Structures are given as structure tokens and as C-alpha cells.
Short mmCIF file of N, CA, C and O in Angstrom, two decimals:
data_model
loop_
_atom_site.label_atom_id
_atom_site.label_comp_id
_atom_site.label_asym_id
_atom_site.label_seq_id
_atom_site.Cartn_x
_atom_site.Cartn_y
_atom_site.Cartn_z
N UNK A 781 -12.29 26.68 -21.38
CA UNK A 781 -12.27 26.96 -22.78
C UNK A 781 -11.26 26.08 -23.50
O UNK A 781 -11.66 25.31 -24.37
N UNK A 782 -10.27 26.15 -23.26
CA UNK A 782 -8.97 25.27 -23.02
C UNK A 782 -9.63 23.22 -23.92
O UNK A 782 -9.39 22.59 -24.95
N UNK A 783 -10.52 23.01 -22.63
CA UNK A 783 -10.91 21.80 -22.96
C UNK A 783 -11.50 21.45 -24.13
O UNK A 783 -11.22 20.53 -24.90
N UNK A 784 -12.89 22.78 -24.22
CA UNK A 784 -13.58 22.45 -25.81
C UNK A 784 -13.34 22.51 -26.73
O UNK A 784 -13.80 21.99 -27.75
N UNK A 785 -11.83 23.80 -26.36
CA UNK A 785 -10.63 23.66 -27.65
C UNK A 785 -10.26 22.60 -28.03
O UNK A 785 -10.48 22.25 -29.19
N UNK A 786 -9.30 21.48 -26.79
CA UNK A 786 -8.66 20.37 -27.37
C UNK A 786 -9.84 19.08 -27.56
O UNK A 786 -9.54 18.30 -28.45
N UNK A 787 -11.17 18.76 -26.79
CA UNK A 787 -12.20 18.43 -27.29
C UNK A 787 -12.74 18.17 -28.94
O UNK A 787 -12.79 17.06 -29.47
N UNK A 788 -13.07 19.32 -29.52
CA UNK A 788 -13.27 19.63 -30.75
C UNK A 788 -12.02 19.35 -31.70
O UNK A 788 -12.09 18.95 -32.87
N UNK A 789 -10.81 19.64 -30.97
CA UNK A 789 -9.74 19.03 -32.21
C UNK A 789 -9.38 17.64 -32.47
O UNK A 789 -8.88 17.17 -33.49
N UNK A 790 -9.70 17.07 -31.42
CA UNK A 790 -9.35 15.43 -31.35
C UNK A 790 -11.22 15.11 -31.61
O UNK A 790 -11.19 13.95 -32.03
N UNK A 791 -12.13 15.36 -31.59
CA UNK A 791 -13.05 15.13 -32.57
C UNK A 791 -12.76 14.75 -34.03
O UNK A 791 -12.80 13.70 -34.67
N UNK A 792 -12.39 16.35 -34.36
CA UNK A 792 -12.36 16.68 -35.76
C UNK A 792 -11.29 15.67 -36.62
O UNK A 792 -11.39 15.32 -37.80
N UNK A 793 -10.03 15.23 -35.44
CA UNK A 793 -8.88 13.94 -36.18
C UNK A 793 -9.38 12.76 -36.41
O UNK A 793 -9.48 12.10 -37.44
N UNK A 794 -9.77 12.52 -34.96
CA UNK A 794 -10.85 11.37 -35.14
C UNK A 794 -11.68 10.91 -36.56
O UNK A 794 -11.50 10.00 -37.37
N UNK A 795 -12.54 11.83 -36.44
CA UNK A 795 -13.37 11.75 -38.37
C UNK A 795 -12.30 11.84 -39.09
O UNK A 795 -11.98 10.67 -39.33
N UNK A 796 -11.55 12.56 -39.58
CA UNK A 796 -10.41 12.68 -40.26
C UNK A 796 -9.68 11.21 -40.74
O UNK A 796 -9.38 10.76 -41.85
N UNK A 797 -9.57 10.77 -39.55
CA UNK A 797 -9.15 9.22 -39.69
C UNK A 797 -9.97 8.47 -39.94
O UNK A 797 -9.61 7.62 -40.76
N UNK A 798 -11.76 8.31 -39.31
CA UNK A 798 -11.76 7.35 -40.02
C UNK A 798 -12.55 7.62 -41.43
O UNK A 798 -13.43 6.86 -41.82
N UNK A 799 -12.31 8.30 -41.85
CA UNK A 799 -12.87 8.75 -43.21
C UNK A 799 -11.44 8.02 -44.12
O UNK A 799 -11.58 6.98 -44.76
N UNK A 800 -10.42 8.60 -44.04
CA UNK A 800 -9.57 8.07 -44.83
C UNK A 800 -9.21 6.41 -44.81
O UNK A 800 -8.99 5.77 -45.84
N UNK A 801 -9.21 5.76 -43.26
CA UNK A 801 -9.79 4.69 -43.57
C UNK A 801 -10.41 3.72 -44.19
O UNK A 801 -10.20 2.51 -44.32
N UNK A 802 -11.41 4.65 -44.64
CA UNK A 802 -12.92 3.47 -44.82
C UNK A 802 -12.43 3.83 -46.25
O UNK A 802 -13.00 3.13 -47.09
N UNK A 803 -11.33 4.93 -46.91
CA UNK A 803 -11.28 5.22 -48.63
C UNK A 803 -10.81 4.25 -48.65
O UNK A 803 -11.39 3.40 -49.33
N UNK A 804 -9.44 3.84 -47.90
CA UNK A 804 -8.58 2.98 -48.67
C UNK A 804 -9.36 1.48 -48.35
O UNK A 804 -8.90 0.56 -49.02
N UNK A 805 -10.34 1.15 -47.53
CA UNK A 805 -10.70 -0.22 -48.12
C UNK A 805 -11.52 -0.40 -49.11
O UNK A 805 -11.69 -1.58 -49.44
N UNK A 806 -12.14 0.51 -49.77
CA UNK A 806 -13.19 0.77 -51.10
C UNK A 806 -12.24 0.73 -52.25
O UNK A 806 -12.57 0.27 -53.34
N UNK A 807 -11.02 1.24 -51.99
CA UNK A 807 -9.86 1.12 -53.51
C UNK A 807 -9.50 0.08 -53.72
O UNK A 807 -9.24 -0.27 -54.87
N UNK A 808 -9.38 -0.74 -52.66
CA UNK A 808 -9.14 -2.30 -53.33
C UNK A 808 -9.73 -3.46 -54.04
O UNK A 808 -9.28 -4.51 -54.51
N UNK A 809 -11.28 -2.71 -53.92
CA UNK A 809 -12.09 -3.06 -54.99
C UNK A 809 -12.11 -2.28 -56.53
O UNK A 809 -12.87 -2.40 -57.49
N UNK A 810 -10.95 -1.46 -56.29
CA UNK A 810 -10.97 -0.88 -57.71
C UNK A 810 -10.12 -1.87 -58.57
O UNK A 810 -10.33 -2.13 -59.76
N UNK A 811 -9.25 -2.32 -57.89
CA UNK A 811 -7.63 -3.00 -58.58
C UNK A 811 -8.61 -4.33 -59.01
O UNK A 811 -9.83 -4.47 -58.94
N UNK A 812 -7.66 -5.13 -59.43
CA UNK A 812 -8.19 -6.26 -60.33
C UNK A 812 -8.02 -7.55 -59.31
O UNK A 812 -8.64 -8.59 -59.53
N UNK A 813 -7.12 -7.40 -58.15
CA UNK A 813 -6.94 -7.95 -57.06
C UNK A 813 -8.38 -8.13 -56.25
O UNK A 813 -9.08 -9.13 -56.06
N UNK A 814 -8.51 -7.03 -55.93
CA UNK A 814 -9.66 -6.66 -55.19
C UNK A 814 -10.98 -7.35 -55.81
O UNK A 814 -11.64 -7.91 -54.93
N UNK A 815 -11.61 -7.46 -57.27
CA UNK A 815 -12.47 -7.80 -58.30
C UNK A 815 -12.29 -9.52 -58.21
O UNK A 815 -13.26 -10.26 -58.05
N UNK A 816 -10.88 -10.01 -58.36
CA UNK A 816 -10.83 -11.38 -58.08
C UNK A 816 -11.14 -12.04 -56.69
O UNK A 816 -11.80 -13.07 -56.63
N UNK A 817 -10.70 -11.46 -55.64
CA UNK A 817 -11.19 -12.08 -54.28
C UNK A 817 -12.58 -11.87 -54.17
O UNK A 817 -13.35 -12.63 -53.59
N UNK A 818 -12.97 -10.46 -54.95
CA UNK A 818 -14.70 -10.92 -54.34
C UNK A 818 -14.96 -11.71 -55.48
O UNK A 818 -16.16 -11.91 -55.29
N UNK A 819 -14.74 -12.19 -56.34
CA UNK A 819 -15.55 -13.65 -57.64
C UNK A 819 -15.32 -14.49 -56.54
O UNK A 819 -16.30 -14.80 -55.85
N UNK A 820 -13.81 -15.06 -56.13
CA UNK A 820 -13.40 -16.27 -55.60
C UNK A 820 -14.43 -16.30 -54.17
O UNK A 820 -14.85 -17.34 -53.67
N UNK A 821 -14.61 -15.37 -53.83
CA UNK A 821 -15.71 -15.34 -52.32
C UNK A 821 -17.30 -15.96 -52.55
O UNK A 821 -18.06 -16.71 -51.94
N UNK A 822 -17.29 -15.32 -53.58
CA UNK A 822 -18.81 -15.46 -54.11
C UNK A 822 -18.94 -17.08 -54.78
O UNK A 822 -20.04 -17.61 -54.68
N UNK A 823 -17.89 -17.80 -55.41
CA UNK A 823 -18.20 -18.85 -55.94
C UNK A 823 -18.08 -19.25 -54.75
O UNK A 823 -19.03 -19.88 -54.29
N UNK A 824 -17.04 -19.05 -54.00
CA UNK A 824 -16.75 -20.52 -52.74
C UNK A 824 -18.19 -20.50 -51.56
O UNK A 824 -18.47 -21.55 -50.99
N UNK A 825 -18.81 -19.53 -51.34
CA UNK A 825 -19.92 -19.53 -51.21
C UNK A 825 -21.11 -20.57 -51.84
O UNK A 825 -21.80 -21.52 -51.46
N UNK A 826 -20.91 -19.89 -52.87
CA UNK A 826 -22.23 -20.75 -54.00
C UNK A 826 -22.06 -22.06 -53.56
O UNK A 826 -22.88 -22.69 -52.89
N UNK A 827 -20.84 -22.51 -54.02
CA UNK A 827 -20.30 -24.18 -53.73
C UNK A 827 -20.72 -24.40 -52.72
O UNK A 827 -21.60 -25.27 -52.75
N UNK A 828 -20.42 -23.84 -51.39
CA UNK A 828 -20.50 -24.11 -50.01
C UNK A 828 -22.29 -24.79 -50.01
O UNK A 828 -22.54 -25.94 -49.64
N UNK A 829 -23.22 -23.91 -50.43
CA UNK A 829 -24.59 -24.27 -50.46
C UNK A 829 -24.85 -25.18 -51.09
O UNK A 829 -25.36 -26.19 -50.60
N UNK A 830 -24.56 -25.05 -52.32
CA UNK A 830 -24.84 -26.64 -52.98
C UNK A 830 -24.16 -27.80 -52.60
O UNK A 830 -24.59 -28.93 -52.84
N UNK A 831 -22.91 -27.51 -51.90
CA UNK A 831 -22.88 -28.86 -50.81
C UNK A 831 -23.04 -29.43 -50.35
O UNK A 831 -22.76 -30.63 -50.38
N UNK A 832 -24.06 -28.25 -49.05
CA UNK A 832 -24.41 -27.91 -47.93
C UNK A 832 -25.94 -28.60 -48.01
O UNK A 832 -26.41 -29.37 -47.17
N UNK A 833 -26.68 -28.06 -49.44
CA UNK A 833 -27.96 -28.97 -49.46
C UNK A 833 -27.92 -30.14 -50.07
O UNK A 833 -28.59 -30.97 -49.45
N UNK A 834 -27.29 -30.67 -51.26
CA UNK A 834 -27.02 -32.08 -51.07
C UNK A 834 -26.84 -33.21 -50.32
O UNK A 834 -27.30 -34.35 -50.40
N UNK A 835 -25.86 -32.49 -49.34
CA UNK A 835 -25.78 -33.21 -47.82
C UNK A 835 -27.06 -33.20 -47.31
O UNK A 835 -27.18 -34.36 -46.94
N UNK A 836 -27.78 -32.81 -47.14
CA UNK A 836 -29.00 -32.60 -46.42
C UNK A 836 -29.94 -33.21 -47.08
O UNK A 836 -30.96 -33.59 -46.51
N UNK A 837 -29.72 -33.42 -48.55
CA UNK A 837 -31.13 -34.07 -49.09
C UNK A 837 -30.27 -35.76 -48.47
O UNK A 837 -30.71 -36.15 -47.39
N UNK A 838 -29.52 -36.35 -48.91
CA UNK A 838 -28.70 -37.28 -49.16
C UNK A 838 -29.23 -37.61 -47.89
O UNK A 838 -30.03 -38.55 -47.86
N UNK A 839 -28.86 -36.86 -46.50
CA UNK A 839 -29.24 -37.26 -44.98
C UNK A 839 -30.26 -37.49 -44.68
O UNK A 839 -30.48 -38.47 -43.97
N UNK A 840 -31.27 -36.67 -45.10
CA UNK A 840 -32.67 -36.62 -45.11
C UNK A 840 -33.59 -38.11 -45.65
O UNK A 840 -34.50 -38.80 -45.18
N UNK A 841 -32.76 -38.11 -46.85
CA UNK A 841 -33.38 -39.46 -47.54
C UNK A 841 -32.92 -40.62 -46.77
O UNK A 841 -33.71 -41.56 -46.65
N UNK A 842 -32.03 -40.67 -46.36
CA UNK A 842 -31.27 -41.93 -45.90
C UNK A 842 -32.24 -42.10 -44.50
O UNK A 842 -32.92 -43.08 -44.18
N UNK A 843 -32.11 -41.15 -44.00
CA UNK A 843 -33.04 -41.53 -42.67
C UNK A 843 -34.51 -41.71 -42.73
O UNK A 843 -35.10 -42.14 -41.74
N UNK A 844 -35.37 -41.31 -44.20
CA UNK A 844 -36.69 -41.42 -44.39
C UNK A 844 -36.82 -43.06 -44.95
O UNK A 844 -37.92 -43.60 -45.09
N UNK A 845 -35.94 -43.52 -45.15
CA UNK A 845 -35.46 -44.65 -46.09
C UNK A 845 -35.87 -45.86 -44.80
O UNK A 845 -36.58 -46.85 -44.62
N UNK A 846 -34.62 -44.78 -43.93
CA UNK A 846 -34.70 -46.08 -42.78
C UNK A 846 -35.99 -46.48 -41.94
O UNK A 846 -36.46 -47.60 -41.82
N UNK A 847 -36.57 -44.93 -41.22
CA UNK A 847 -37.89 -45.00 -40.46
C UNK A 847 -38.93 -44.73 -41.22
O UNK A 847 -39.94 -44.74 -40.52
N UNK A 848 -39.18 -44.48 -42.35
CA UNK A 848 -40.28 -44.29 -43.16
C UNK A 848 -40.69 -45.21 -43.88
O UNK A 848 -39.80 -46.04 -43.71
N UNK A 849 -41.71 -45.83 -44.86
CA UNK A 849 -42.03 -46.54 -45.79
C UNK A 849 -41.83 -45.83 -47.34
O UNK A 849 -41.74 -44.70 -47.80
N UNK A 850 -41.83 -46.38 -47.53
CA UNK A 850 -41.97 -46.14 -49.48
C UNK A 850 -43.03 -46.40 -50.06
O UNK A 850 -43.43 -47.56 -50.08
N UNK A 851 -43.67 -45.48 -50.62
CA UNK A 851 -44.89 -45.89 -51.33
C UNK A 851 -44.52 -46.70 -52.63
O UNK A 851 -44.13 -46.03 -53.58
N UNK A 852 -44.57 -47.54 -52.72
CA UNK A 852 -44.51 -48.09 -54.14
C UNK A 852 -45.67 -47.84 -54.93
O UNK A 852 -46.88 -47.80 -54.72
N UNK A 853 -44.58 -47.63 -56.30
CA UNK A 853 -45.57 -47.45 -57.55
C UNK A 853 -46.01 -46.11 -57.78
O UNK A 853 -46.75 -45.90 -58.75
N UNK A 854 -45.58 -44.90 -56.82
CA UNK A 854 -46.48 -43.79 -56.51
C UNK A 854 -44.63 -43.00 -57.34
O UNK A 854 -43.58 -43.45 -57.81
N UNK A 855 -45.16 -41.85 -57.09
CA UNK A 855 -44.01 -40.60 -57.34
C UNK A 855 -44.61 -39.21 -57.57
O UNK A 855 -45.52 -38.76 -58.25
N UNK A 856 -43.49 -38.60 -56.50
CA UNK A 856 -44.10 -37.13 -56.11
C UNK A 856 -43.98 -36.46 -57.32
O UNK A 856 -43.68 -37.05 -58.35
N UNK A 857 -44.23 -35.01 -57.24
CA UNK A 857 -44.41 -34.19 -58.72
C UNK A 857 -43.44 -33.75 -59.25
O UNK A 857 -43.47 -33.15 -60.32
N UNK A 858 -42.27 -34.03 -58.47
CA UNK A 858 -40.99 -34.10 -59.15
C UNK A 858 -40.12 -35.52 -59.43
O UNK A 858 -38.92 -35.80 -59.32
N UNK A 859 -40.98 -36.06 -59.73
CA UNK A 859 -40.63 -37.89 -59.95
C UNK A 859 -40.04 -38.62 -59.05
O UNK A 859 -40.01 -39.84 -58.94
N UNK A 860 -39.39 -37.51 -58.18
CA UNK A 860 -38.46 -38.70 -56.59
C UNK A 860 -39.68 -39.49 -55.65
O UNK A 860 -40.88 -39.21 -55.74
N UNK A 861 -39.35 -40.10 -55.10
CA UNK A 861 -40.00 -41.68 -54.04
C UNK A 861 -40.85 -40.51 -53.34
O UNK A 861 -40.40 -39.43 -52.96
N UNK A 862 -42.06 -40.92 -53.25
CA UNK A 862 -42.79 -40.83 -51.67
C UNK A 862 -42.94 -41.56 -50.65
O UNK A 862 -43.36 -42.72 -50.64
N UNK A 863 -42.53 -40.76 -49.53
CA UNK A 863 -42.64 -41.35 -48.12
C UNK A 863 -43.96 -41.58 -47.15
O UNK A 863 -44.76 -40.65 -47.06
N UNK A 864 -44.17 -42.65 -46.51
CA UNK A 864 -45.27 -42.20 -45.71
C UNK A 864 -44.93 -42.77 -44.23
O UNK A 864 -44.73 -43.90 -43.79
N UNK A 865 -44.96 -41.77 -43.78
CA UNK A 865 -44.50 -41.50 -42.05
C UNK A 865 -45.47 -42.24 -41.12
O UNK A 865 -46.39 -42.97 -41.51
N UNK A 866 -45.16 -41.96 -39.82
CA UNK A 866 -45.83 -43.04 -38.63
C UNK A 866 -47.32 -42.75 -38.65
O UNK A 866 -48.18 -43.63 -38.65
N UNK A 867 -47.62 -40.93 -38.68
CA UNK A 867 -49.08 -40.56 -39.12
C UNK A 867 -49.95 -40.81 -40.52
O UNK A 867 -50.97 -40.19 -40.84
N UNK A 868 -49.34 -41.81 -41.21
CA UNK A 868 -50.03 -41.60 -42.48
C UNK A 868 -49.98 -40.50 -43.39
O UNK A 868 -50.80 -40.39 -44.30
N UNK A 869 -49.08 -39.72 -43.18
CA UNK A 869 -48.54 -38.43 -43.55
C UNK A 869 -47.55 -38.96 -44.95
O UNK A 869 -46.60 -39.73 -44.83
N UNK A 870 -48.07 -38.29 -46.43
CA UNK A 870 -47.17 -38.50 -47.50
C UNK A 870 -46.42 -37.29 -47.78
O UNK A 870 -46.95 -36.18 -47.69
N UNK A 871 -45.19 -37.46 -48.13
CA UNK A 871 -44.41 -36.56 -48.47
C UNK A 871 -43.26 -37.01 -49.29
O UNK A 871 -43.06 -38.21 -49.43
N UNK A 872 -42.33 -35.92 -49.94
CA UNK A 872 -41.13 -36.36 -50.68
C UNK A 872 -39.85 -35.07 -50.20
O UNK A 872 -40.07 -33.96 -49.74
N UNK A 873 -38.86 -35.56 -50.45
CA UNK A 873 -37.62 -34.70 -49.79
C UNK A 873 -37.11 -33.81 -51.37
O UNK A 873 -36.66 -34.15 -52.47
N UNK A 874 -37.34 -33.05 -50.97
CA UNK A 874 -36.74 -31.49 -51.93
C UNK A 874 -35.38 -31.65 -51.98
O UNK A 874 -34.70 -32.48 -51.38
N UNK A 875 -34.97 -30.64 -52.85
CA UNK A 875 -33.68 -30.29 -53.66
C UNK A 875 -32.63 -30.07 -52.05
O UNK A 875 -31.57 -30.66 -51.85
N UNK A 876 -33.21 -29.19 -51.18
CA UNK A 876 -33.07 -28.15 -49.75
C UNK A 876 -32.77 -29.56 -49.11
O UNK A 876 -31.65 -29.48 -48.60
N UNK A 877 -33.29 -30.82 -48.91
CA UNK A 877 -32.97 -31.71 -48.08
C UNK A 877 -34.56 -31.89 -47.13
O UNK A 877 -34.84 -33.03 -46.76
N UNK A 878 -35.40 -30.87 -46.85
CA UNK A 878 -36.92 -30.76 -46.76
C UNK A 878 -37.46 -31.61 -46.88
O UNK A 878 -37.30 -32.25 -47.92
N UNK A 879 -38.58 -32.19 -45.67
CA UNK A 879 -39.51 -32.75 -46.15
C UNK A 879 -40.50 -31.86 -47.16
O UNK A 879 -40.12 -30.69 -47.09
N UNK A 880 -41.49 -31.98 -47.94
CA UNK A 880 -42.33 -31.60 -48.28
C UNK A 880 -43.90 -32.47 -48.45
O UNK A 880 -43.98 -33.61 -48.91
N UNK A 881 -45.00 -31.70 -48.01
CA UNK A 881 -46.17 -33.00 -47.14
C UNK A 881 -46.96 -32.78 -48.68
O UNK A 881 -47.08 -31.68 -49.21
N UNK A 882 -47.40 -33.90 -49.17
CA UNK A 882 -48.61 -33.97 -50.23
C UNK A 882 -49.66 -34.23 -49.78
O UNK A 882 -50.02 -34.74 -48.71
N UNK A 883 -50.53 -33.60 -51.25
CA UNK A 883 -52.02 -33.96 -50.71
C UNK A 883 -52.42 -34.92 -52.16
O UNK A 883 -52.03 -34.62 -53.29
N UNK A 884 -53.25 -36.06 -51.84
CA UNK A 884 -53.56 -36.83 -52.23
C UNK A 884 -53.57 -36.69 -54.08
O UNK A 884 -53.32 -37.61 -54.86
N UNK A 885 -53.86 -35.55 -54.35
CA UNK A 885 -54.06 -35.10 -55.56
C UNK A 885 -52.70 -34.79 -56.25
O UNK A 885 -52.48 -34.64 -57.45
N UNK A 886 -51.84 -34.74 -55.21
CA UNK A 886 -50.18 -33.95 -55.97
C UNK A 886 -49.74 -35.57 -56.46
O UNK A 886 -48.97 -35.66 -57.43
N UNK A 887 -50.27 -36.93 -55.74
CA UNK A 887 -49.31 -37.89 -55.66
C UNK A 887 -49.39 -38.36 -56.98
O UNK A 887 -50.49 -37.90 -57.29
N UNK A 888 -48.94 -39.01 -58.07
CA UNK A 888 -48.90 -39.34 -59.12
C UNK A 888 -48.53 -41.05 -59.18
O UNK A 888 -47.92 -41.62 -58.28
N UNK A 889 -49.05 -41.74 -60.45
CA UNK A 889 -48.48 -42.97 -60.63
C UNK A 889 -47.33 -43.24 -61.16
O UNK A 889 -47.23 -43.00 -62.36
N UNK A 890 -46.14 -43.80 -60.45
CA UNK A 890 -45.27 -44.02 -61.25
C UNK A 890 -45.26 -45.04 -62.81
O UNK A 890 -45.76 -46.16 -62.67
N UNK A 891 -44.87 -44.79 -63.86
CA UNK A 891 -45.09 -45.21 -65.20
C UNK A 891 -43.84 -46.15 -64.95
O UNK A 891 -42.68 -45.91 -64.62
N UNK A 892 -44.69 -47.61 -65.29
CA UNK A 892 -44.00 -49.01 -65.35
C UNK A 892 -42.82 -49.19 -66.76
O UNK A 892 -43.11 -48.82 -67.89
N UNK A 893 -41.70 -49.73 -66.44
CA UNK A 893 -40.73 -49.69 -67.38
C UNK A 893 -41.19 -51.13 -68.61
O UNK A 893 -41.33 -52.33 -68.37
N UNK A 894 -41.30 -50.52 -69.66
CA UNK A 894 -41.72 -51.80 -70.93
C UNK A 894 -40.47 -52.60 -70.98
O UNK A 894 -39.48 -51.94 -70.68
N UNK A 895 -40.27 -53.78 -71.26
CA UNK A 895 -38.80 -54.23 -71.79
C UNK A 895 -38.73 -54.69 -73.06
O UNK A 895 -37.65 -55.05 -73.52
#
């Protein structure tokens, strides 16, 4: 009896603790402290991605540049270069760093500069 006595009481502290726990890390989102580290988290994040895919388009292109051809005269539906790969495969590199594959109908003429 003894046992389920001290059993049940070191249960019951247990919760006890971590209940009060888990309050005090929720209050530090009350303070203005707390409100600024999560902005500063959330931008350095954001940044981190738009870094993160720049780098990737920037890499992406550079290496389609090198082993790929360039279609001249052509431009995908967001006006950047189309590529055409070892299969005859056309495509253009996204915002993400992505290839993305066209179909004959997406490809557009690029418009010649007047002087």
C-alpha cells in the first residue's frame, strides 16, 4: 500500500512540474523581449531562403550555361534564356533554382532590340 502511496505522489509532482514549466516558457512570449526574438527568427529565416534560392538559381544557371545550349532568339514565359539539354529537352531555370521542361507552345520569340 505503502508503494501506491509514494507511486501516486511522485506522479502527481511530476505533472506538477512539468505543467509549471511549460507556463513559464509561454510568458516570454508575453514580454516584448520574447515578441522581438520571434520577428528576428522569422526574418533571419526569410533571408536564409532567399539566399538559399538565389544560390541555387545562380548554380543552376551557371552549370546549364556550361553543359547545355542556349536557344537563341527564343525566351521562356518568364523572359529568362531557354536551355536545350543532351535529349532535346527545352527548359528554363525558376526563381527556386529548378529546372522547369517546356512544351513547344510555352516557348516564345524573343523581341529584337531597335536602335
Amino acid at each position: 500500500m505503502k508503494k501506491k502511496y509514494l507511486l501516486g505522489l511522485l506522479t502527481i509532482a511530476l505533472c506538477t512540474t512539468l505543467v509549471f514549466s511549460a507556463n513559464a516558457q509561454d510568458k516570454k512570449k508575453e514580454t516584448g523581449v520574447g515578441k522581438a526574438i520571434d520577428k528576428t527568427g522569422k526574418a533571419i529565416g526569410k533571408t536564409a531562403t532567399t539566399v538559399g534560392n538565389k544560390t541555387a538559381e545562380v548554380a543552376v544557371k551557371g552549370a546549364s550555361k556550361v553543359a547545355d545550349k542556349v536557344y537563341k532568339g527564343k525566351m521562356a514565359p518568364d523572359g529568362t534564356d531557354v536551355y536545350i539539354d543532351g535529349k532535346n529537352r527545352k527548359y528554363y531555370i525558376n526563381k527556386k533554382g529548378g529546372k522547369v521542361y517546356l512544351k513547344a507552345s510555352q516557348i516564345r520569340n524573343r523581341p529584337e532590340h531597335k536602335m
